[in-house]
Amino acid sequence: MERKEKLNRIFLILLSLFVVMLGYGILLPTLPYYTERLALKDNLDTDLINFHIGLLTSIYPFFQLLFVVVWGKLSDKYGRKPIIICGLIGFVIMQLLTGLATSLTMLYIARIFGGIFTSSVIPVSNAYLSDITSEKRRTKIMAWSGVAISSGVIFGPVIGGFLSQTDLHLKYTIGLLHLDRFSVPFLFAALLGLIVLLVVMKWLKNTTRVHKFRTQKVSLRFTFTKYFIVLLVLSFVIQFVVTLFETVFSIYGKDELGFNSNQVGIGFMLCGSIMAVLQPVFATYGEKFLSTKKQIALGLLISGLSLIAFPFFNNEFLVYALIIVFAAGGAMVTPNLLSAVSLISKNNTGRNISIQSSTNSIGQILGPVLGTWLITGGFYYPFIIAGIIVLVAIGCLLFFKNPP
């Protein structure tokens, strides 16, 4: 394969990843305001609004978790390109449904539909990148995949917050569909998704089909080592806490701090930016100063303490400063965990990363639900309890011994 053609393929895959994560990011700052508007329209009890925000956040990774294996097998059978195209079509429809929703039911349908279809884009895109790169360059290209994903999460909240604050006095109702200023960010994401879909359909070449079913079935019989279990527990905790924080912060910003969706978006942008910038730094240079184990311990300590301190500050700049500290701690933990999992076994790297990815999804499902449930007792509870969970997780590192 020519170098130029390979770079074009890589660029198209990274573009697909970026757009899907941009759609995810756009929703973060606008979901509380959007849900509140639809809940009030449906005459729902206002006490249930936060519960719906948590459920709408976690239903997406739940359906991603259910369907990720199905898409993986289909991509082995039919090649990666058709599956990525299916995911992008689903993404465009989800954004349109979300933007034009007139009831919470429609919003739930959009989230479930999106979870099913977008679950194909990230793992299958990473498999495509893995197919066309040598083992020597694999780590580097996966780091670029991480940057594309992080960039979507960085720019999404800013775009979502900014576009939902526009002075467009739109109000159109077409049957069951409704268009107003909160629709604008989602229609923008749908348009971007459509452009990327057309570009991918025209220029991305399919990979050769792989029939891996027999080998996969056999390889499912394996034992979890104590070391691997520790890594999975830590992966779960960090994902659980990050998604709990994201969900609770958007509600906390709206109800307690009086932030608008733009200010909430800035908070998410800072969190994503710090993680995107620092993850490659810690992954590349961290080992020179601290061992993997010490980096994970320090990262967890920083994240845990910043979470516990969070509800005691209500100054906008101090809140942003604490978000930066929290994100820096997370950035120290995540790449070290991924790297440790990928190095456990040379033959089963893909399987191990898939198991870690599923563990992360469970954390993403439970975090928002528990976070919004704890809010009912007061805003102190979710932050302080999440902080304590992170600090307790440091104890797992006592069992953290390098694999034999």
Tab-separated table of C-alpha atoms in Angstrom:
chain	number	residue	atom	x	y	z
A	1	MET	CA	0.000	0.000	0.000
A	2	GLU	CA	1.373	3.398	-0.966
A	3	ARG	CA	2.244	5.754	1.863
A	4	LYS	CA	-0.079	8.522	0.578
A	5	GLU	CA	-3.035	6.153	0.250
A	6	LYS	CA	-2.403	4.770	3.739
A	7	LEU	CA	-2.297	8.292	5.221
A	8	ASN	CA	-5.589	9.117	3.464
A	9	ARG	CA	-7.221	6.023	4.957
A	10	ILE	CA	-5.903	6.883	8.436
A	11	PHE	CA	-7.166	10.461	8.080
A	12	LEU	CA	-10.688	9.290	7.103
A	13	ILE	CA	-10.856	6.905	10.055
A	14	LEU	CA	-9.659	9.589	12.496
A	15	LEU	CA	-12.234	11.994	11.023
A	16	SER	CA	-15.025	9.440	11.649
A	17	LEU	CA	-13.895	8.975	15.260
A	18	PHE	CA	-13.698	12.740	15.795
A	19	VAL	CA	-17.218	13.408	14.489
A	20	VAL	CA	-18.854	10.637	16.550
A	21	MET	CA	-17.165	11.881	19.737
A	22	LEU	CA	-18.027	15.483	18.831
A	23	GLY	CA	-21.686	14.421	18.845
A	24	TYR	CA	-21.186	12.847	22.268
A	25	GLY	CA	-19.488	16.020	23.552
A	26	ILE	CA	-22.174	18.359	22.184
A	27	LEU	CA	-24.777	16.655	24.362
A	28	LEU	CA	-22.870	16.971	27.668
A	29	PRO	CA	-23.542	20.648	28.533
A	30	THR	CA	-26.991	20.835	26.880
A	31	LEU	CA	-28.609	17.619	28.206
A	32	PRO	CA	-29.770	19.019	31.613
A	33	TYR	CA	-31.402	22.074	29.998
A	34	TYR	CA	-32.889	20.045	27.144
A	35	THR	CA	-34.248	17.305	29.438
A	36	GLU	CA	-35.748	19.906	31.777
A	37	ARG	CA	-37.591	21.579	28.879
A	38	LEU	CA	-39.022	18.271	27.592
A	39	ALA	CA	-39.888	17.044	31.112
A	40	LEU	CA	-41.802	20.259	31.886
A	41	LYS	CA	-43.573	19.954	28.523
A	42	ASP	CA	-44.609	16.387	29.469
A	43	ASN	CA	-45.799	17.698	32.892
A	44	LEU	CA	-43.389	15.397	34.718
A	45	ASP	CA	-42.565	15.767	38.398
A	46	THR	CA	-39.573	18.176	38.581
A	47	ASP	CA	-37.902	15.888	41.179
A	48	LEU	CA	-37.572	13.240	38.459
A	49	ILE	CA	-35.692	15.497	36.013
A	50	ASN	CA	-32.233	14.661	37.403
A	51	PHE	CA	-33.109	10.952	37.425
A	52	HIS	CA	-33.911	11.163	33.684
A	53	ILE	CA	-30.657	13.042	33.007
A	54	GLY	CA	-28.712	10.186	34.638
A	55	LEU	CA	-30.691	7.514	32.808
A	56	LEU	CA	-30.372	9.248	29.429
A	57	THR	CA	-26.598	9.502	29.967
A	58	SER	CA	-26.128	5.845	30.917
A	59	ILE	CA	-28.562	4.252	28.444
A	60	TYR	CA	-26.192	5.190	25.607
A	61	PRO	CA	-23.110	3.230	26.854
A	62	PHE	CA	-25.453	0.394	27.967
A	63	PHE	CA	-26.600	-0.257	24.389
A	64	GLN	CA	-23.051	0.299	23.127
A	65	LEU	CA	-21.907	-2.472	25.478
A	66	LEU	CA	-24.647	-4.831	24.244
A	67	PHE	CA	-23.901	-4.366	20.538
A	68	VAL	CA	-20.129	-3.838	20.393
A	69	VAL	CA	-19.381	-7.585	20.001
A	70	VAL	CA	-22.042	-7.972	17.265
A	71	TRP	CA	-20.465	-5.196	15.174
A	72	GLY	CA	-16.976	-6.647	15.766
A	73	LYS	CA	-18.036	-10.043	14.380
A	74	LEU	CA	-19.840	-8.459	11.417
A	75	SER	CA	-16.729	-6.414	10.589
A	76	ASP	CA	-14.626	-9.611	10.590
A	77	LYS	CA	-17.107	-11.156	8.134
A	78	TYR	CA	-17.890	-8.257	5.773
A	79	GLY	CA	-14.856	-5.989	6.209
A	80	ARG	CA	-14.591	-2.802	8.281
A	81	LYS	CA	-15.946	-0.174	5.832
A	82	PRO	CA	-19.650	-1.259	5.652
A	83	ILE	CA	-19.841	-1.391	9.452
A	84	ILE	CA	-18.296	2.076	9.867
A	85	ILE	CA	-20.820	3.385	7.293
A	86	CYS	CA	-23.721	1.791	9.249
A	87	GLY	CA	-22.426	3.497	12.405
A	88	LEU	CA	-22.219	6.913	10.717
A	89	ILE	CA	-25.757	6.574	9.257
A	90	GLY	CA	-27.031	5.713	12.762
A	91	PHE	CA	-25.124	8.694	14.182
A	92	VAL	CA	-26.757	11.158	11.725
A	93	ILE	CA	-30.267	9.783	12.460
A	94	MET	CA	-29.613	9.933	16.243
A	95	GLN	CA	-28.550	13.598	16.057
A	96	LEU	CA	-31.625	14.530	13.977
A	97	LEU	CA	-33.978	12.667	16.347
A	98	THR	CA	-32.334	14.292	19.389
A	99	GLY	CA	-32.458	17.794	17.925
A	100	LEU	CA	-36.098	17.557	16.852
A	101	ALA	CA	-37.447	15.613	19.865
A	102	THR	CA	-40.729	16.807	21.343
A	103	SER	CA	-40.894	14.399	24.286
A	104	LEU	CA	-38.625	12.478	26.654
A	105	THR	CA	-39.753	9.242	24.957
A	106	MET	CA	-38.340	10.478	21.643
A	107	LEU	CA	-35.109	11.473	23.391
A	108	TYR	CA	-34.811	7.960	24.889
A	109	ILE	CA	-35.436	6.396	21.449
A	110	ALA	CA	-32.722	8.629	19.935
A	111	ARG	CA	-30.209	7.671	22.667
A	112	ILE	CA	-30.931	3.926	22.365
A	113	PHE	CA	-30.732	4.063	18.550
A	114	GLY	CA	-27.473	6.035	18.778
A	115	GLY	CA	-25.977	3.638	21.327
A	116	ILE	CA	-26.687	0.649	19.085
A	117	PHE	CA	-25.222	2.169	15.912
A	118	THR	CA	-22.337	4.325	17.159
A	119	SER	CA	-20.980	1.337	19.121
A	120	SER	CA	-19.710	0.119	15.744
A	121	VAL	CA	-17.595	3.179	14.927
A	122	ILE	CA	-14.912	3.273	17.656
A	123	PRO	CA	-13.889	-0.425	17.988
A	124	VAL	CA	-14.223	-1.139	14.242
A	125	SER	CA	-12.260	2.025	13.347
A	126	ASN	CA	-9.503	0.954	15.754
A	127	ALA	CA	-9.556	-2.523	14.179
A	128	TYR	CA	-9.230	-0.876	10.720
A	129	LEU	CA	-6.210	1.144	11.911
A	130	SER	CA	-4.753	-2.026	13.395
A	131	ASP	CA	-5.272	-3.854	10.038
A	132	ILE	CA	-3.304	-1.299	8.014
A	133	THR	CA	-0.407	-0.544	10.394
A	134	SER	CA	2.614	-2.578	11.421
A	135	GLU	CA	3.059	-3.727	15.031
A	136	LYS	CA	5.930	-1.264	15.397
A	137	ARG	CA	3.687	1.717	14.583
A	138	ARG	CA	0.568	0.368	16.351
A	139	THR	CA	1.082	2.250	19.618
A	140	LYS	CA	1.647	5.521	17.798
A	141	ILE	CA	-1.459	5.165	15.626
A	142	MET	CA	-3.601	4.172	18.645
A	143	ALA	CA	-2.370	7.324	20.371
A	144	TRP	CA	-3.628	9.327	17.362
A	145	SER	CA	-6.956	7.515	17.638
A	146	GLY	CA	-7.055	8.653	21.283
A	147	VAL	CA	-6.312	12.238	20.232
A	148	ALA	CA	-9.181	12.180	17.663
A	149	ILE	CA	-11.579	10.867	20.326
A	150	SER	CA	-10.392	13.379	22.956
A	151	SER	CA	-10.606	16.261	20.465
A	152	GLY	CA	-14.257	15.444	19.818
A	153	VAL	CA	-14.938	15.479	23.556
A	154	ILE	CA	-13.046	18.805	23.884
A	155	PHE	CA	-14.735	20.716	21.063
A	156	GLY	CA	-18.182	19.125	21.436
A	157	PRO	CA	-19.138	20.800	24.747
A	158	VAL	CA	-17.891	24.197	23.533
A	159	ILE	CA	-19.886	23.937	20.284
A	160	GLY	CA	-22.917	22.537	22.150
A	161	GLY	CA	-22.821	25.286	24.787
A	162	PHE	CA	-22.214	28.048	22.246
A	163	LEU	CA	-24.813	26.976	19.660
A	164	SER	CA	-27.529	26.418	22.285
A	165	GLN	CA	-26.979	30.007	23.516
A	166	THR	CA	-27.593	31.545	20.084
A	167	ASP	CA	-30.145	34.327	19.746
A	168	LEU	CA	-31.990	32.419	17.037
A	169	HIS	CA	-35.645	32.663	17.976
A	170	LEU	CA	-36.564	29.496	16.166
A	171	LYS	CA	-39.782	27.700	16.951
A	172	TYR	CA	-41.098	25.348	14.313
A	173	THR	CA	-43.251	22.313	14.881
A	174	ILE	CA	-43.639	19.724	12.117
A	175	GLY	CA	-45.984	16.984	13.305
A	176	LEU	CA	-44.105	15.210	16.099
A	177	LEU	CA	-40.897	17.173	15.480
A	178	HIS	CA	-39.970	20.481	17.104
A	179	LEU	CA	-37.170	22.912	16.246
A	180	ASP	CA	-35.809	25.604	18.580
A	181	ARG	CA	-32.417	26.979	19.721
A	182	PHE	CA	-31.568	23.759	21.640
A	183	SER	CA	-31.971	21.858	18.349
A	184	VAL	CA	-29.180	23.833	16.636
A	185	PRO	CA	-26.120	21.946	18.084
A	186	PHE	CA	-27.623	18.562	17.157
A	187	LEU	CA	-28.556	19.609	13.618
A	188	PHE	CA	-24.991	20.918	13.226
A	189	ALA	CA	-23.615	17.514	14.370
A	190	ALA	CA	-26.005	15.706	11.970
A	191	LEU	CA	-24.797	17.847	9.047
A	192	LEU	CA	-21.122	17.198	9.909
A	193	GLY	CA	-21.857	13.482	10.253
A	194	LEU	CA	-23.553	13.448	6.847
A	195	ILE	CA	-20.535	15.123	5.183
A	196	VAL	CA	-18.109	12.611	6.769
A	197	LEU	CA	-20.427	9.726	5.806
A	198	LEU	CA	-20.394	10.778	2.125
A	199	VAL	CA	-16.601	11.244	2.143
A	200	VAL	CA	-16.051	7.812	3.773
A	201	MET	CA	-18.449	6.104	1.326
A	202	LYS	CA	-16.603	7.582	-1.647
A	203	TRP	CA	-12.935	7.383	-0.627
A	204	LEU	CA	-12.414	4.806	2.131
A	205	LYS	CA	-11.346	1.395	0.821
A	206	ASN	CA	-12.661	-1.722	2.536
A	207	THR	CA	-10.214	-4.016	4.321
A	208	THR	CA	-9.948	-7.684	3.417
A	209	ARG	CA	-12.444	-9.903	5.164
A	210	VAL	CA	-11.220	-11.970	8.061
A	211	HIS	CA	-12.855	-15.157	9.310
A	212	LYS	CA	-11.918	-15.414	12.955
A	213	PHE	CA	-14.950	-17.089	14.476
A	214	ARG	CA	-13.378	-20.452	15.327
A	215	THR	CA	-10.247	-19.024	16.911
A	216	GLN	CA	-12.306	-16.492	18.875
A	217	LYS	CA	-14.563	-19.170	20.353
A	218	VAL	CA	-11.611	-21.185	21.583
A	219	SER	CA	-9.838	-18.116	23.003
A	220	LEU	CA	-12.796	-17.277	25.239
A	221	ARG	CA	-11.652	-19.989	27.631
A	222	PHE	CA	-9.091	-18.266	29.768
A	223	THR	CA	-8.389	-17.381	33.355
A	224	PHE	CA	-8.144	-13.905	34.809
A	225	THR	CA	-4.875	-13.338	36.639
A	226	LYS	CA	-4.947	-11.338	39.884
A	227	TYR	CA	-2.912	-8.620	38.124
A	228	PHE	CA	-5.461	-8.359	35.275
A	229	ILE	CA	-8.375	-8.188	37.761
A	230	VAL	CA	-6.660	-5.286	39.580
A	231	LEU	CA	-6.261	-3.428	36.272
A	232	LEU	CA	-9.940	-4.021	35.432
A	233	VAL	CA	-11.096	-2.805	38.873
A	234	LEU	CA	-9.010	0.382	38.496
A	235	SER	CA	-10.282	0.907	34.910
A	236	PHE	CA	-13.859	0.549	36.160
A	237	VAL	CA	-13.314	2.993	39.042
A	238	ILE	CA	-11.751	5.735	36.924
A	239	GLN	CA	-14.461	5.489	34.204
A	240	PHE	CA	-17.225	5.290	36.810
A	241	VAL	CA	-15.949	8.394	38.569
A	242	VAL	CA	-15.292	10.422	35.392
A	243	THR	CA	-18.819	9.812	34.001
A	244	LEU	CA	-20.387	10.382	37.446
A	245	PHE	CA	-18.499	13.693	37.619
A	246	GLU	CA	-19.526	14.721	34.070
A	247	THR	CA	-23.213	14.027	34.741
A	248	VAL	CA	-23.316	15.601	38.205
A	249	PHE	CA	-21.236	18.634	37.187
A	250	SER	CA	-23.688	19.572	34.402
A	251	ILE	CA	-26.601	19.463	36.906
A	252	TYR	CA	-24.556	21.097	39.694
A	253	GLY	CA	-23.498	23.895	37.324
A	254	LYS	CA	-27.103	24.498	36.236
A	255	ASP	CA	-28.884	24.237	39.614
A	256	GLU	CA	-26.310	25.190	42.250
A	257	LEU	CA	-23.819	27.521	40.544
A	258	GLY	CA	-26.337	29.146	38.174
A	259	PHE	CA	-24.146	28.418	35.117
A	260	ASN	CA	-25.601	28.624	31.609
A	261	SER	CA	-24.885	25.840	29.084
A	262	ASN	CA	-21.912	27.837	27.739
A	263	GLN	CA	-20.190	27.979	31.175
A	264	VAL	CA	-20.866	24.257	31.719
A	265	GLY	CA	-19.383	23.636	28.253
A	266	ILE	CA	-16.184	25.496	29.221
A	267	GLY	CA	-15.831	23.166	32.241
A	268	PHE	CA	-16.064	20.099	29.990
A	269	MET	CA	-13.682	21.650	27.453
A	270	LEU	CA	-11.060	22.202	30.172
A	271	CYS	CA	-11.477	18.628	31.410
A	272	GLY	CA	-11.128	17.171	27.884
A	273	SER	CA	-8.230	19.459	26.895
A	274	ILE	CA	-6.151	18.621	29.968
A	275	MET	CA	-6.743	14.896	29.434
A	276	ALA	CA	-5.916	15.114	25.705
A	277	VAL	CA	-2.696	17.082	26.269
A	278	LEU	CA	-1.402	15.265	29.349
A	279	GLN	CA	-2.241	11.631	28.441
A	280	PRO	CA	0.415	11.387	25.673
A	281	VAL	CA	2.879	13.282	27.907
A	282	PHE	CA	2.480	10.841	30.816
A	283	ALA	CA	2.420	7.867	28.422
A	284	THR	CA	5.706	8.985	26.795
A	285	TYR	CA	7.739	10.539	29.615
A	286	GLY	CA	6.053	9.398	32.842
A	287	GLU	CA	8.144	6.228	33.155
A	288	LYS	CA	11.327	8.342	33.357
A	289	PHE	CA	10.203	9.855	36.659
A	290	LEU	CA	7.795	7.372	38.244
A	291	SER	CA	6.961	3.692	37.774
A	292	THR	CA	3.552	2.781	36.305
A	293	LYS	CA	2.313	1.786	39.751
A	294	LYS	CA	3.381	5.115	41.341
A	295	GLN	CA	1.888	7.133	38.470
A	296	ILE	CA	-1.479	5.359	38.895
A	297	ALA	CA	-1.363	5.871	42.697
A	298	LEU	CA	-0.517	9.580	42.389
A	299	GLY	CA	-3.185	10.109	39.692
A	300	LEU	CA	-5.863	8.456	41.847
A	301	LEU	CA	-4.809	10.499	44.901
A	302	ILE	CA	-5.015	13.805	42.952
A	303	SER	CA	-8.412	12.919	41.407
A	304	GLY	CA	-9.875	11.691	44.709
A	305	LEU	CA	-8.826	14.749	46.741
A	306	SER	CA	-10.008	17.224	44.063
A	307	LEU	CA	-13.436	15.516	43.961
A	308	ILE	CA	-13.821	15.754	47.748
A	309	ALA	CA	-12.871	19.460	47.648
A	310	PHE	CA	-15.159	20.224	44.689
A	311	PRO	CA	-18.521	21.000	46.393
A	312	PHE	CA	-16.866	23.402	48.896
A	313	PHE	CA	-16.060	25.980	46.204
A	314	ASN	CA	-18.568	27.994	44.190
A	315	ASN	CA	-16.323	30.636	42.602
A	316	GLU	CA	-16.332	30.057	38.826
A	317	PHE	CA	-12.529	30.207	38.449
A	318	LEU	CA	-11.854	27.965	41.452
A	319	VAL	CA	-14.361	25.442	40.053
A	320	TYR	CA	-12.496	25.473	36.716
A	321	ALA	CA	-9.143	25.122	38.546
A	322	LEU	CA	-10.397	22.039	40.413
A	323	ILE	CA	-11.649	20.533	37.135
A	324	ILE	CA	-8.120	20.970	35.710
A	325	VAL	CA	-6.578	19.249	38.765
A	326	PHE	CA	-9.131	16.395	38.566
A	327	ALA	CA	-8.467	15.905	34.825
A	328	ALA	CA	-4.674	15.911	35.369
A	329	GLY	CA	-5.074	13.064	37.874
A	330	GLY	CA	-7.231	11.103	35.424
A	331	ALA	CA	-4.726	11.694	32.610
A	332	MET	CA	-2.015	10.096	34.751
A	333	VAL	CA	-4.101	6.954	35.343
A	334	THR	CA	-5.823	6.139	32.021
A	335	PRO	CA	-2.878	5.654	29.573
A	336	ASN	CA	-0.933	3.665	32.172
A	337	LEU	CA	-3.867	1.271	32.644
A	338	LEU	CA	-4.337	0.813	28.868
A	339	SER	CA	-0.627	0.246	28.377
A	340	ALA	CA	-0.472	-2.261	31.279
A	341	VAL	CA	-3.452	-4.231	29.869
A	342	SER	CA	-1.982	-4.302	26.336
A	343	LEU	CA	1.325	-5.686	27.674
A	344	ILE	CA	-0.182	-8.586	29.685
A	345	SER	CA	-0.208	-11.015	26.772
A	346	LYS	CA	1.295	-10.744	23.321
A	347	ASN	CA	-1.202	-13.198	21.784
A	348	ASN	CA	-4.410	-11.884	23.368
A	349	THR	CA	-3.904	-8.114	23.351
A	350	GLY	CA	-7.102	-7.450	21.368
A	351	ARG	CA	-9.174	-9.663	23.655
A	352	ASN	CA	-7.761	-8.087	26.808
A	353	ILE	CA	-8.369	-4.529	25.543
A	354	SER	CA	-11.949	-5.537	24.608
A	355	ILE	CA	-12.544	-6.836	28.132
A	356	GLN	CA	-11.126	-3.592	29.547
A	357	SER	CA	-13.350	-1.608	27.163
A	358	SER	CA	-16.440	-3.526	28.374
A	359	THR	CA	-15.407	-2.871	31.993
A	360	ASN	CA	-15.121	0.850	31.153
A	361	SER	CA	-18.627	0.751	29.651
A	362	ILE	CA	-20.075	-0.718	32.853
A	363	GLY	CA	-18.470	2.178	34.752
A	364	GLN	CA	-19.992	4.636	32.257
A	365	ILE	CA	-23.429	3.042	32.749
A	366	LEU	CA	-23.397	3.014	36.565
A	367	GLY	CA	-21.690	6.407	37.145
A	368	PRO	CA	-24.518	8.677	35.911
A	369	VAL	CA	-27.246	6.572	37.584
A	370	LEU	CA	-25.568	6.571	41.001
A	371	GLY	CA	-24.532	10.228	40.651
A	372	THR	CA	-28.045	11.494	39.921
A	373	TRP	CA	-29.494	9.266	42.672
A	374	LEU	CA	-27.028	10.701	45.229
A	375	ILE	CA	-27.898	14.291	44.216
A	376	THR	CA	-31.328	13.849	45.801
A	377	GLY	CA	-29.586	13.885	49.202
A	378	GLY	CA	-27.612	17.044	48.334
A	379	PHE	CA	-24.806	18.089	46.005
A	380	TYR	CA	-22.084	17.183	48.523
A	381	TYR	CA	-22.819	13.453	48.375
A	382	PRO	CA	-21.915	12.464	44.792
A	383	PHE	CA	-18.597	14.357	44.805
A	384	ILE	CA	-17.467	13.245	48.273
A	385	ILE	CA	-18.544	9.596	47.854
A	386	ALA	CA	-16.883	9.410	44.395
A	387	GLY	CA	-13.700	10.913	45.895
A	388	ILE	CA	-13.682	8.345	48.704
A	389	ILE	CA	-14.176	5.474	46.178
A	390	VAL	CA	-11.111	6.703	44.239
A	391	LEU	CA	-8.982	6.953	47.393
A	392	VAL	CA	-10.059	3.456	48.524
A	393	ALA	CA	-9.158	2.112	45.040
A	394	ILE	CA	-5.521	3.088	45.715
A	395	GLY	CA	-5.520	0.093	48.087
A	396	CYS	CA	-5.868	-2.205	45.035
A	397	LEU	CA	-2.312	-1.255	44.100
A	398	LEU	CA	-1.062	-3.392	47.001
A	399	PHE	CA	-1.916	-6.360	44.713
A	400	PHE	CA	-0.378	-4.644	41.684
A	401	LYS	CA	2.551	-6.844	40.793
A	402	ASN	CA	3.899	-7.062	37.281
A	403	PRO	CA	2.736	-10.168	35.398
A	404	PRO	CA	5.055	-13.168	35.414
